[in-house]
Short mmCIF file of C-alpha atoms and ligand atoms in Angstrom, two decimals:
data_model
loop_
_atom_site.label_atom_id
_atom_site.label_comp_id
_atom_site.label_asym_id
_atom_site.label_seq_id
_atom_site.Cartn_x
_atom_site.Cartn_y
_atom_site.Cartn_z
CA UNK A 1 0.00 0.00 0.00
CA UNK A 2 2.84 2.38 0.87
CA UNK A 3 4.23 2.03 -2.65
CA UNK A 4 1.29 3.59 -4.42
CA UNK A 5 2.02 6.90 -6.13
CA UNK A 6 -1.20 8.69 -5.32
CA UNK A 7 -3.69 8.70 -2.49
CA UNK A 8 -6.61 9.01 -4.91
CA UNK A 9 -5.36 8.22 -8.39
CA UNK A 10 -8.71 8.57 -10.16
CA UNK A 11 -9.22 12.17 -9.05
CA UNK A 12 -5.62 13.33 -8.89
CA UNK A 13 -5.01 12.34 -12.52
CA UNK A 14 -8.47 13.05 -13.93
CA UNK A 15 -8.74 14.87 -17.25
CA UNK A 16 -9.97 18.44 -17.03
CA UNK A 17 -13.17 17.82 -19.03
CA UNK A 18 -14.27 14.86 -16.89
CA UNK A 19 -13.58 16.82 -13.72
CA UNK A 20 -15.45 19.85 -15.07
CA UNK A 21 -18.57 17.73 -15.61
CA UNK A 22 -18.35 16.08 -12.20
CA UNK A 23 -17.81 19.37 -10.38
CA UNK A 24 -20.46 21.23 -12.35
CA UNK A 25 -23.03 18.61 -11.34
CA UNK A 26 -21.99 18.85 -7.70
CA UNK A 27 -22.05 22.64 -7.80
CA UNK A 28 -25.65 22.70 -9.03
CA UNK A 29 -26.75 20.25 -6.35
CA UNK A 30 -24.92 22.22 -3.66
CA UNK A 31 -26.38 25.55 -4.72
CA UNK A 32 -29.97 24.38 -4.91
CA UNK A 33 -29.66 22.74 -1.47
CA UNK A 34 -28.14 25.89 0.01
CA UNK A 35 -30.95 27.99 -1.43
CA UNK A 36 -33.48 25.82 0.42
CA UNK A 37 -31.83 25.66 3.83
CA UNK A 38 -29.32 28.49 4.21
CA UNK A 39 -30.57 31.97 5.16
CA UNK A 40 -27.17 33.59 4.71
CA UNK A 41 -26.73 32.66 1.05
CA UNK A 42 -30.42 32.88 0.10
CA UNK A 43 -30.50 36.52 1.30
CA UNK A 44 -27.14 37.26 -0.26
CA UNK A 45 -28.04 35.87 -3.67
CA UNK A 46 -31.48 37.48 -3.68
CA UNK A 47 -29.94 40.85 -2.83
CA UNK A 48 -27.44 40.39 -5.66
CA UNK A 49 -30.32 39.61 -8.05
CA UNK A 50 -28.91 36.20 -8.99
CA UNK A 51 -31.20 33.78 -10.80
CA UNK A 52 -30.09 30.29 -9.82
CA UNK A 53 -31.24 29.01 -13.20
CA UNK A 54 -28.27 30.92 -14.65
CA UNK A 55 -25.82 28.67 -12.79
CA UNK A 56 -25.52 25.63 -15.05
CA UNK A 57 -21.86 24.73 -14.72
CA UNK A 58 -18.54 25.88 -13.25
CA UNK A 59 -18.18 28.58 -15.89
CA UNK A 60 -21.20 30.32 -14.35
CA UNK A 61 -19.69 30.44 -10.87
CA UNK A 62 -18.50 34.01 -11.39
CA UNK A 63 -22.14 35.16 -11.45
CA UNK A 64 -22.41 34.50 -7.71
CA UNK A 65 -21.17 37.10 -5.21
CA UNK A 66 -18.03 36.59 -3.09
CA UNK A 67 -18.09 35.61 0.56
CA UNK A 68 -15.88 37.48 3.02
CA UNK A 69 -14.92 36.05 6.40
CA UNK A 70 -16.10 39.26 8.06
CA UNK A 71 -19.66 38.66 6.78
CA UNK A 72 -19.71 35.21 8.38
CA UNK A 73 -18.30 36.61 11.63
CA UNK A 74 -20.99 39.33 11.64
CA UNK A 75 -23.63 36.62 11.33
CA UNK A 76 -22.36 35.14 14.63
CA UNK A 77 -22.40 38.43 16.53
CA UNK A 78 -25.95 37.81 17.70
CA UNK A 79 -24.62 34.92 19.77
CA UNK A 80 -25.72 32.25 17.32
CA UNK A 81 -23.37 29.27 17.50
CA UNK A 82 -22.73 29.12 13.75
CA UNK A 83 -24.92 31.95 12.47
CA UNK A 84 -27.07 32.12 9.37
CA UNK A 85 -24.64 29.97 7.37
CA UNK A 86 -25.57 26.88 9.42
CA UNK A 87 -27.15 24.52 6.89
CA UNK A 88 -27.90 21.39 8.93
CA UNK A 89 -29.40 20.78 12.35
CA UNK A 90 -27.04 20.71 15.30
CA UNK A 91 -27.66 17.00 15.83
CA UNK A 92 -25.83 16.32 12.54
CA UNK A 93 -22.80 18.45 13.45
CA UNK A 94 -19.91 16.48 14.84
CA UNK A 95 -17.18 19.02 15.43
CA UNK A 96 -16.87 22.76 15.88
CA UNK A 97 -13.63 24.65 15.36
CA UNK A 98 -12.60 28.28 15.29
CA UNK A 99 -10.57 29.90 12.60
CA UNK A 100 -8.11 32.64 13.44
CA UNK A 101 -9.49 36.03 12.63
CA UNK A 102 -6.97 38.62 11.54
CA UNK A 103 -8.82 40.80 14.02
CA UNK A 104 -11.44 40.18 16.68
CA UNK A 105 -13.26 37.00 17.53
CA UNK A 106 -12.47 33.68 15.84
CA UNK A 107 -15.08 32.51 13.35
CA UNK A 108 -16.83 29.30 14.42
CA UNK A 109 -17.33 26.55 11.86
CA UNK A 110 -19.24 23.30 12.16
CA UNK A 111 -18.55 20.01 10.40
CA UNK A 112 -20.74 16.98 9.90
CA UNK A 113 -19.25 13.49 9.63
CA UNK A 114 -19.29 13.85 5.83
CA UNK A 115 -17.60 17.26 6.08
CA UNK A 116 -14.87 15.77 8.22
CA UNK A 117 -14.43 13.00 5.65
CA UNK A 118 -14.13 15.58 2.86
CA UNK A 119 -11.64 17.69 4.82
CA UNK A 120 -9.45 14.72 5.69
CA UNK A 121 -9.68 13.26 2.18
CA UNK A 122 -8.17 16.42 0.68
CA UNK A 123 -5.59 16.52 3.46
CA UNK A 124 -4.63 12.88 2.93
CA UNK A 125 -4.12 13.44 -0.82
CA UNK A 126 -1.80 16.36 -0.07
CA UNK A 127 0.08 14.63 2.75
CA UNK A 128 0.58 11.52 0.64
CA UNK A 129 2.14 13.63 -2.13
CA UNK A 130 4.31 15.28 0.54
CA UNK A 131 5.75 11.90 1.47
CA UNK A 132 3.71 10.97 4.55
CA UNK A 133 3.01 7.23 4.83
CA UNK A 134 1.02 4.96 7.17
CA UNK A 135 4.20 3.83 8.92
CA UNK A 136 5.13 7.39 9.88
CA UNK A 137 5.01 8.69 13.44
CA UNK A 138 3.97 12.35 13.46
CA UNK A 139 4.01 14.91 16.29
CA UNK A 140 1.42 17.62 15.66
CA UNK A 141 2.52 20.98 17.06
CA UNK A 142 -0.47 23.00 15.90
CA UNK A 143 -2.95 24.49 18.33
CA UNK A 144 -5.63 22.03 19.47
CA UNK A 145 -7.36 24.65 21.52
CA UNK A 146 -10.11 25.91 19.23
CA UNK A 147 -8.19 26.00 15.95
CA UNK A 148 -8.36 23.79 12.89
CA UNK A 149 -4.64 22.99 12.51
CA UNK A 150 -4.76 20.79 15.59
CA UNK A 151 -7.86 18.67 15.49
CA UNK A 152 -8.87 18.89 11.81
CA UNK A 153 -5.44 18.29 10.35
CA UNK A 154 -5.03 15.43 12.82
CA UNK A 155 -7.98 13.82 11.01
CA UNK A 156 -6.10 14.09 7.72
CA UNK A 157 -3.08 12.24 9.14
CA UNK A 158 -5.39 9.63 10.66
CA UNK A 159 -7.22 9.16 7.38
CA UNK A 160 -3.88 8.50 5.68
CA UNK A 161 -3.06 6.01 8.41
CA UNK A 162 -0.09 7.71 10.08
CA UNK A 163 0.33 7.47 13.86
CA UNK A 164 -0.08 10.94 15.32
CA UNK A 165 0.78 12.37 18.70
CA UNK A 166 -1.35 15.43 19.46
CA UNK A 167 1.13 17.73 21.22
CA UNK A 168 -0.25 21.19 20.52
CA UNK A 169 1.63 24.41 21.19
CA UNK A 170 3.67 25.50 24.20
CA UNK A 171 5.99 23.72 26.60
CA UNK A 172 8.78 23.44 24.08
CA UNK A 173 11.33 22.05 26.55
CA UNK A 174 9.09 19.12 27.44
CA UNK A 175 8.52 18.46 23.74
CA UNK A 176 12.27 18.30 23.21
CA UNK A 177 12.57 15.85 26.11
CA UNK A 178 9.83 13.68 24.59
CA UNK A 179 11.56 13.76 21.22
CA UNK A 180 14.91 12.98 22.81
CA UNK A 181 13.47 9.93 24.55
CA UNK A 182 12.17 8.37 21.31
CA UNK A 183 14.78 6.41 19.42
CA UNK A 184 13.02 6.13 16.09
CA UNK A 185 12.24 8.39 13.17
CA UNK A 186 9.88 11.25 13.95
CA UNK A 187 7.89 13.52 11.63
CA UNK A 188 7.12 17.07 12.72
CA UNK A 189 3.93 18.90 11.75
CA UNK A 190 4.17 22.60 12.60
CA UNK A 191 4.62 26.08 11.21
CA UNK A 192 8.04 26.58 9.54
CA UNK A 193 8.97 29.21 12.10
CA UNK A 194 8.24 26.78 14.93
CA UNK A 195 10.87 24.43 13.49
CA UNK A 196 13.33 27.33 13.79
CA UNK A 197 12.13 28.19 17.31
CA UNK A 198 12.40 24.53 18.35
CA UNK A 199 15.96 24.28 17.00
CA UNK A 200 16.98 27.47 18.83
CA UNK A 201 15.57 26.09 22.09
CA UNK A 202 17.23 22.71 21.58
CA UNK A 203 20.60 24.39 21.18
CA UNK A 204 20.00 26.57 24.25
CA UNK A 205 19.50 23.50 26.42
CA UNK A 206 22.45 21.67 24.90
CA UNK A 207 20.61 19.35 22.51
CA UNK A 208 21.60 18.95 18.89
CA UNK A 209 18.62 19.13 16.50
CA UNK A 210 20.37 16.65 14.19
CA UNK A 211 20.35 14.00 16.92
CA UNK A 212 16.59 14.14 17.48
CA UNK A 213 15.76 11.81 14.55
CA UNK A 214 13.31 14.16 12.86
CA UNK A 215 13.46 12.89 9.32
CA UNK A 216 10.42 14.53 7.75
CA UNK A 217 8.79 17.87 8.37
CA UNK A 218 5.31 18.75 7.12
CA UNK A 219 4.75 22.47 7.36
CA UNK A 220 1.71 24.68 7.15
CA UNK A 221 0.22 27.91 8.44
CA UNK A 222 2.84 30.25 6.99
CA UNK A 223 4.26 30.85 3.52
CA UNK A 224 7.86 30.42 4.76
CA UNK A 225 8.72 27.23 2.88
CA UNK A 226 8.00 28.96 -0.41
CA UNK A 227 11.21 30.93 0.17
CA UNK A 228 13.89 28.41 -0.96
CA UNK A 229 16.58 29.49 1.53
CA UNK A 230 14.15 29.16 4.45
CA UNK A 231 13.36 25.57 3.48
CA UNK A 232 17.05 24.84 3.12
CA UNK A 233 17.77 26.35 6.53
CA UNK A 234 15.16 24.09 8.18
CA UNK A 235 16.34 21.01 6.27
CA UNK A 236 19.99 21.63 7.12
CA UNK A 237 19.38 22.50 10.78
CA UNK A 238 17.36 19.34 11.42
CA UNK A 239 18.65 17.00 8.76
CA UNK A 240 15.07 16.48 7.57
CA UNK A 241 13.16 16.81 4.32
CA UNK A 242 10.64 19.65 4.56
CA UNK A 243 7.41 19.71 2.53
CA UNK A 244 4.78 22.41 2.37
CA UNK A 245 1.02 22.10 2.95
CA UNK A 246 -1.30 24.97 2.12
CA UNK A 247 -4.87 25.45 3.13
CA UNK A 248 -7.51 27.68 4.57
CA UNK A 249 -9.14 26.34 7.72
CA UNK A 250 -12.58 27.33 6.44
CA UNK A 251 -12.36 25.00 3.44
CA UNK A 252 -9.56 22.55 4.23
CA UNK A 253 -5.79 22.13 4.11
CA UNK A 254 -5.70 20.80 0.60
CA UNK A 255 -2.59 21.68 -1.40
CA UNK A 256 0.80 20.05 -1.01
CA UNK A 257 4.13 19.59 -2.73
CA UNK A 258 5.09 16.33 -4.40
CA UNK A 259 8.65 14.99 -4.32
CA UNK A 260 9.57 17.06 -7.40
CA UNK A 261 9.02 20.34 -5.50
CA UNK A 262 7.34 22.01 -8.47
CA UNK A 263 4.95 24.07 -6.36
CA UNK A 264 1.84 23.18 -4.38
CA UNK A 265 -0.45 20.73 -6.16
CA UNK A 266 -4.12 21.56 -5.61
CA UNK A 267 -5.95 18.51 -4.23
CA UNK A 268 -9.56 19.67 -3.97
CA UNK A 269 -10.78 17.65 -7.00
CA UNK A 270 -14.49 16.90 -6.68
CA UNK A 271 -14.73 18.59 -3.26
CA UNK A 272 -13.50 22.13 -3.68
CA UNK A 273 -13.25 24.51 -6.63
CA UNK A 274 -10.44 27.06 -6.80
CA UNK A 275 -10.77 30.25 -8.79
CA UNK A 276 -8.15 32.91 -9.32
CA UNK A 277 -9.25 36.55 -9.18
CA UNK A 278 -7.67 39.95 -9.53
CA UNK A 279 -8.10 41.36 -5.99
CA UNK A 280 -8.46 44.91 -7.31
CA UNK A 281 -10.91 44.46 -10.20
CA UNK A 282 -12.44 41.26 -8.67
CA UNK A 283 -12.53 39.73 -12.13
CA UNK A 284 -11.71 36.07 -12.70
CA UNK A 285 -8.14 35.45 -13.90
CA UNK A 286 -7.61 32.37 -16.13
CA UNK A 287 -5.37 29.78 -14.45
CA UNK A 288 -2.73 29.86 -17.17
CA UNK A 289 0.96 29.18 -16.59
CA UNK A 290 2.48 32.04 -14.59
CA UNK A 291 -0.82 33.82 -13.83
CA UNK A 292 -0.96 35.72 -10.52
CA UNK A 293 -4.06 36.34 -8.46
CA UNK A 294 -5.96 35.69 -5.25
CA UNK A 295 -7.37 32.23 -4.53
CA UNK A 296 -11.14 32.00 -4.08
CA UNK A 297 -12.69 28.71 -2.97
CA UNK A 298 -16.13 27.13 -3.36
CA UNK A 299 -17.01 24.01 -1.41
CA UNK A 300 -18.93 21.39 -3.40
CA UNK A 301 -19.85 18.88 -0.71
CA UNK A 302 -19.74 20.61 2.68
CA UNK A 303 -23.03 20.19 4.52
CA UNK A 304 -22.80 22.22 7.73
CA UNK A 305 -21.14 25.48 6.72
CA UNK A 306 -20.75 25.57 2.94
CA UNK A 307 -18.80 28.42 1.40
CA UNK A 308 -19.41 29.83 -2.04
CA UNK A 309 -16.68 31.98 -3.60
CA UNK A 310 -14.87 32.43 -0.30
CA UNK A 311 -12.07 34.98 -0.59
CA UNK A 312 -8.80 33.80 0.97
CA UNK A 313 -6.89 37.06 0.36
CA UNK A 314 -3.93 34.81 -0.38
CA UNK A 315 -1.99 35.82 -3.44
CA UNK A 316 -0.51 33.01 -5.54
CA UNK A 317 1.25 32.34 -8.84
CA UNK A 318 -0.14 29.43 -10.84
CA UNK A 319 1.79 26.80 -12.84
CA UNK A 320 0.19 24.48 -15.37
CA UNK A 321 3.12 22.79 -17.13
CA UNK A 322 2.73 19.04 -16.43
CA UNK A 323 4.60 17.76 -13.36
CA UNK A 324 6.68 14.59 -13.60
CA UNK A 325 4.52 12.99 -10.89
CA UNK A 326 1.62 12.74 -13.36
CA UNK A 327 -0.96 14.71 -11.36
CA UNK A 328 -3.16 16.75 -13.67
CA UNK A 329 -4.40 19.65 -11.53
CA UNK A 330 -2.82 23.09 -11.37
CA UNK A 331 0.02 24.00 -9.04
CA UNK A 332 0.96 27.26 -7.38
CA UNK A 333 3.43 29.17 -5.24
CA UNK A 334 2.04 31.31 -2.45
CA UNK A 335 3.24 34.90 -2.59
CA UNK A 336 1.66 35.98 0.69
CA UNK A 337 -1.61 37.41 1.89
CA UNK A 338 -2.79 40.15 -0.44
CA UNK A 339 -3.66 42.02 2.80
CA UNK A 340 0.03 41.84 3.76
CA UNK A 341 1.24 43.38 0.54
CA UNK A 342 2.09 47.04 0.95
CA UNK A 343 3.33 49.69 -1.40
CA UNK A 344 6.37 51.81 -0.55
CA UNK A 345 6.73 54.74 -2.91
CA UNK A 346 5.19 52.75 -5.76
CA UNK A 347 7.03 49.48 -5.06
CA UNK A 348 4.86 46.43 -4.23
CA UNK A 349 6.37 44.59 -1.26
CA UNK A 350 5.44 41.17 0.13
CA UNK A 351 7.00 40.16 3.48
CA UNK A 352 8.24 37.00 1.72
CA UNK A 353 10.44 39.21 -0.48
CA UNK A 354 12.03 40.76 2.61
CA UNK A 355 12.55 37.27 4.04
CA UNK A 356 14.33 36.19 0.88
CA UNK A 357 16.67 39.19 0.99
CA UNK A 358 17.52 38.58 4.67
CA UNK A 359 18.13 34.87 4.22
CA UNK A 360 20.75 35.74 1.61
CA UNK A 361 22.68 37.46 4.42
CA UNK A 362 23.01 34.44 6.71
CA UNK A 363 24.82 33.72 8.99
CA UNK A 364 25.17 37.34 10.18
CA UNK A 365 21.38 37.49 10.53
CA UNK A 366 19.05 34.56 11.23
CA UNK A 367 16.47 35.44 8.58
CA UNK A 368 13.77 36.13 11.19
CA UNK A 369 12.20 39.59 10.98
CA UNK A 370 9.06 41.68 11.05
CA UNK A 371 8.04 44.92 9.40
CA UNK A 372 6.35 47.85 11.15
CA UNK A 373 4.13 50.29 9.29
CA UNK A 374 3.33 53.34 11.40
CA UNK A 375 0.87 55.31 9.30
CA UNK A 376 -1.98 54.59 6.95
CA UNK A 377 -0.91 54.25 3.31
CA UNK A 378 0.45 55.82 1.17
CA UNK A 379 3.76 54.78 2.66
CA UNK A 380 6.04 57.58 1.53
CA UNK A 381 8.62 56.93 4.25
CA UNK A 382 11.17 54.20 4.94
CA UNK A 383 9.41 51.47 6.95
CA UNK A 384 11.03 49.91 10.02
CA UNK A 385 12.23 46.31 9.76
CA UNK A 386 13.29 44.50 12.95
CA UNK A 387 15.87 41.83 12.12
CA UNK A 388 17.36 39.12 14.31
CA UNK A 389 21.13 39.32 14.48
CA UNK A 390 23.31 36.29 15.13
CA UNK A 391 24.74 35.84 18.64
CA UNK A 392 28.22 35.37 17.24
CA UNK A 393 28.38 38.90 15.90
CA UNK A 394 30.11 41.37 18.16
CA UNK A 395 28.16 44.56 18.94
CA UNK A 396 30.92 46.61 17.33
CA UNK A 397 29.96 45.09 13.96
CA UNK A 398 26.24 45.88 14.23
CA UNK A 399 26.45 49.20 12.37
CA UNK A 400 28.14 47.44 9.45
CA UNK A 401 25.46 44.74 9.35
CA UNK A 402 22.68 47.32 9.38
CA UNK A 403 24.32 48.94 6.36
CA UNK A 404 24.57 45.60 4.52
CA UNK A 405 20.88 44.82 5.21
CA UNK A 406 19.81 48.25 3.96
CA UNK A 407 21.75 47.75 0.74
CA UNK A 408 20.29 44.25 0.22
CA UNK A 409 16.72 45.52 0.70
CA UNK A 410 17.32 48.44 -1.61
CA UNK A 411 18.99 46.40 -4.33
CA UNK A 412 16.75 43.31 -4.20
CA UNK A 413 13.41 44.95 -3.46
CA UNK A 414 13.81 48.55 -4.54
CA UNK A 415 12.88 50.43 -1.38
CA UNK A 416 14.68 51.99 1.58
CA UNK A 417 14.12 50.69 5.09
CA UNK A 418 15.13 51.59 8.62
CA UNK A 419 16.73 48.55 10.22
CA UNK A 420 16.61 47.66 13.90
CA UNK A 421 18.59 44.67 15.13
CA UNK A 422 17.01 42.45 17.78
CA UNK A 423 18.28 39.47 19.74
CA UNK A 424 18.45 36.05 18.11
CA UNK A 425 15.54 33.80 19.09
CA UNK A 426 13.19 36.67 19.93
CA UNK A 427 10.96 36.61 16.82
CA UNK A 428 10.11 33.05 15.62
CA UNK A 429 7.34 31.81 17.88
CA UNK A 430 5.27 28.77 18.73
CA UNK A 431 2.31 30.25 16.90
CA UNK A 432 2.17 31.64 13.42
CA UNK A 433 4.95 34.20 13.28
CA UNK A 434 3.68 37.57 12.16
CA UNK A 435 5.79 39.42 9.63
CA UNK A 436 3.83 42.64 9.42
CA UNK A 437 2.51 44.98 12.11
CA UNK A 438 0.38 47.98 11.31
CA UNK A 439 0.65 50.12 14.43
CA UNK A 440 -1.89 52.59 13.03
CA UNK A 441 -4.42 49.76 13.30
CA UNK A 442 -3.56 49.18 16.95
CA UNK A 443 -0.99 46.39 16.35
CA UNK A 444 1.72 46.12 19.01
CA UNK A 445 5.01 44.72 17.70
CA UNK A 446 7.03 42.53 20.12
CA UNK A 447 10.08 44.77 20.58
CA UNK A 448 8.23 48.04 20.98
CA UNK A 449 9.87 48.88 24.31
CA UNK A 450 13.02 46.84 23.94
CA UNK A 451 16.06 48.90 24.91
CA UNK A 452 18.43 46.26 23.52
CA UNK A 453 17.41 47.11 19.97
CA UNK A 454 19.88 49.04 17.89
CA UNK A 455 19.14 51.24 14.94
ZN1 ZN N 6 4.09 16.69 -8.89
#
């Protein structure tokens, strides 16, 4: 069983036309059911003047309005458990999770048994491509308290047949002791920055990451692995192979890299439709090779909380040239959240671009950083970037390093920045590591009052 190439060969290698027909049929069924039972979408579509008879296949999807996370959160403000998007009775709902809001309260989502099966099916396809197998032992370091990465992604590993230890976040020293006491291969499931944090902590307490037998890392929750040097840093530090999983908790963690590392294969076939849109004009962008846009998802089979044209605000670049692995769907690289892109004097900047520039300056800096924007756009000033400096660098060399970083940012990204050096190990965290703070929105960056910082 472990030798098979695909988790679900029929769907992962299906021809576009066959898949189009299957998904169009499912879309129509989903939409007519939602119209009957779901107040949120019925109101939304009626207000938009949509005639459901006009939705005959996937090519008509663009006629339906988008769904924003904030709308769903607003529908829960009355105190309703799941709000107007709840489409089945509570007795059919098996699990409830929260999804991290960028601001405010987490959004609550419900899943029926079938929903859980759909979520874990997509996850298993992706994890299989990423090299996870039933004889793997995986430690899950995502948050089990409320969030999807813990409990829902655990279901994906279980569906695949791997043995999973639900560790959660926090208590890093104890985790290292547990790892140290196990004399067999271990797989780590965490954010990429947690792998860095864990390695830093191991070294602090005199353990060598290389001796902890972590052979495979499956990473999610951040775009970090899409920056080649960051992946290499994790792989070299731990002596593991690191593969990337992408998803949105609301619809499933469903895209993963195969062994050829040609980008993230989309694994939603038959369960989830992905569209690409231009986030400014909101028009659909064809998924041709090299196209850039924001991913928008439509669930085809979810029963409890279906989502139609759900905006992820994640910006991606699509690839369609066939991959050697034989999977037929499209692939993509994540560029970052379109919300995280900012413009400095006309230059579009993604935090991942800054990360790339800093990683090229290792080992003087660790590659960990965050950006601070102090005023509402337009940003006609040099933004502040806090950068972790290596412990081995003497303080007398800090001014020189700041200069080198400034030059790298200017030459590689085309804008000027103010650089502040902060202590190694003070940025990468157990949770998703934030790379952008907008203080004008009330954000509080971690080193705000840190007198050890140097500019
Ligand atoms: Zn492939």
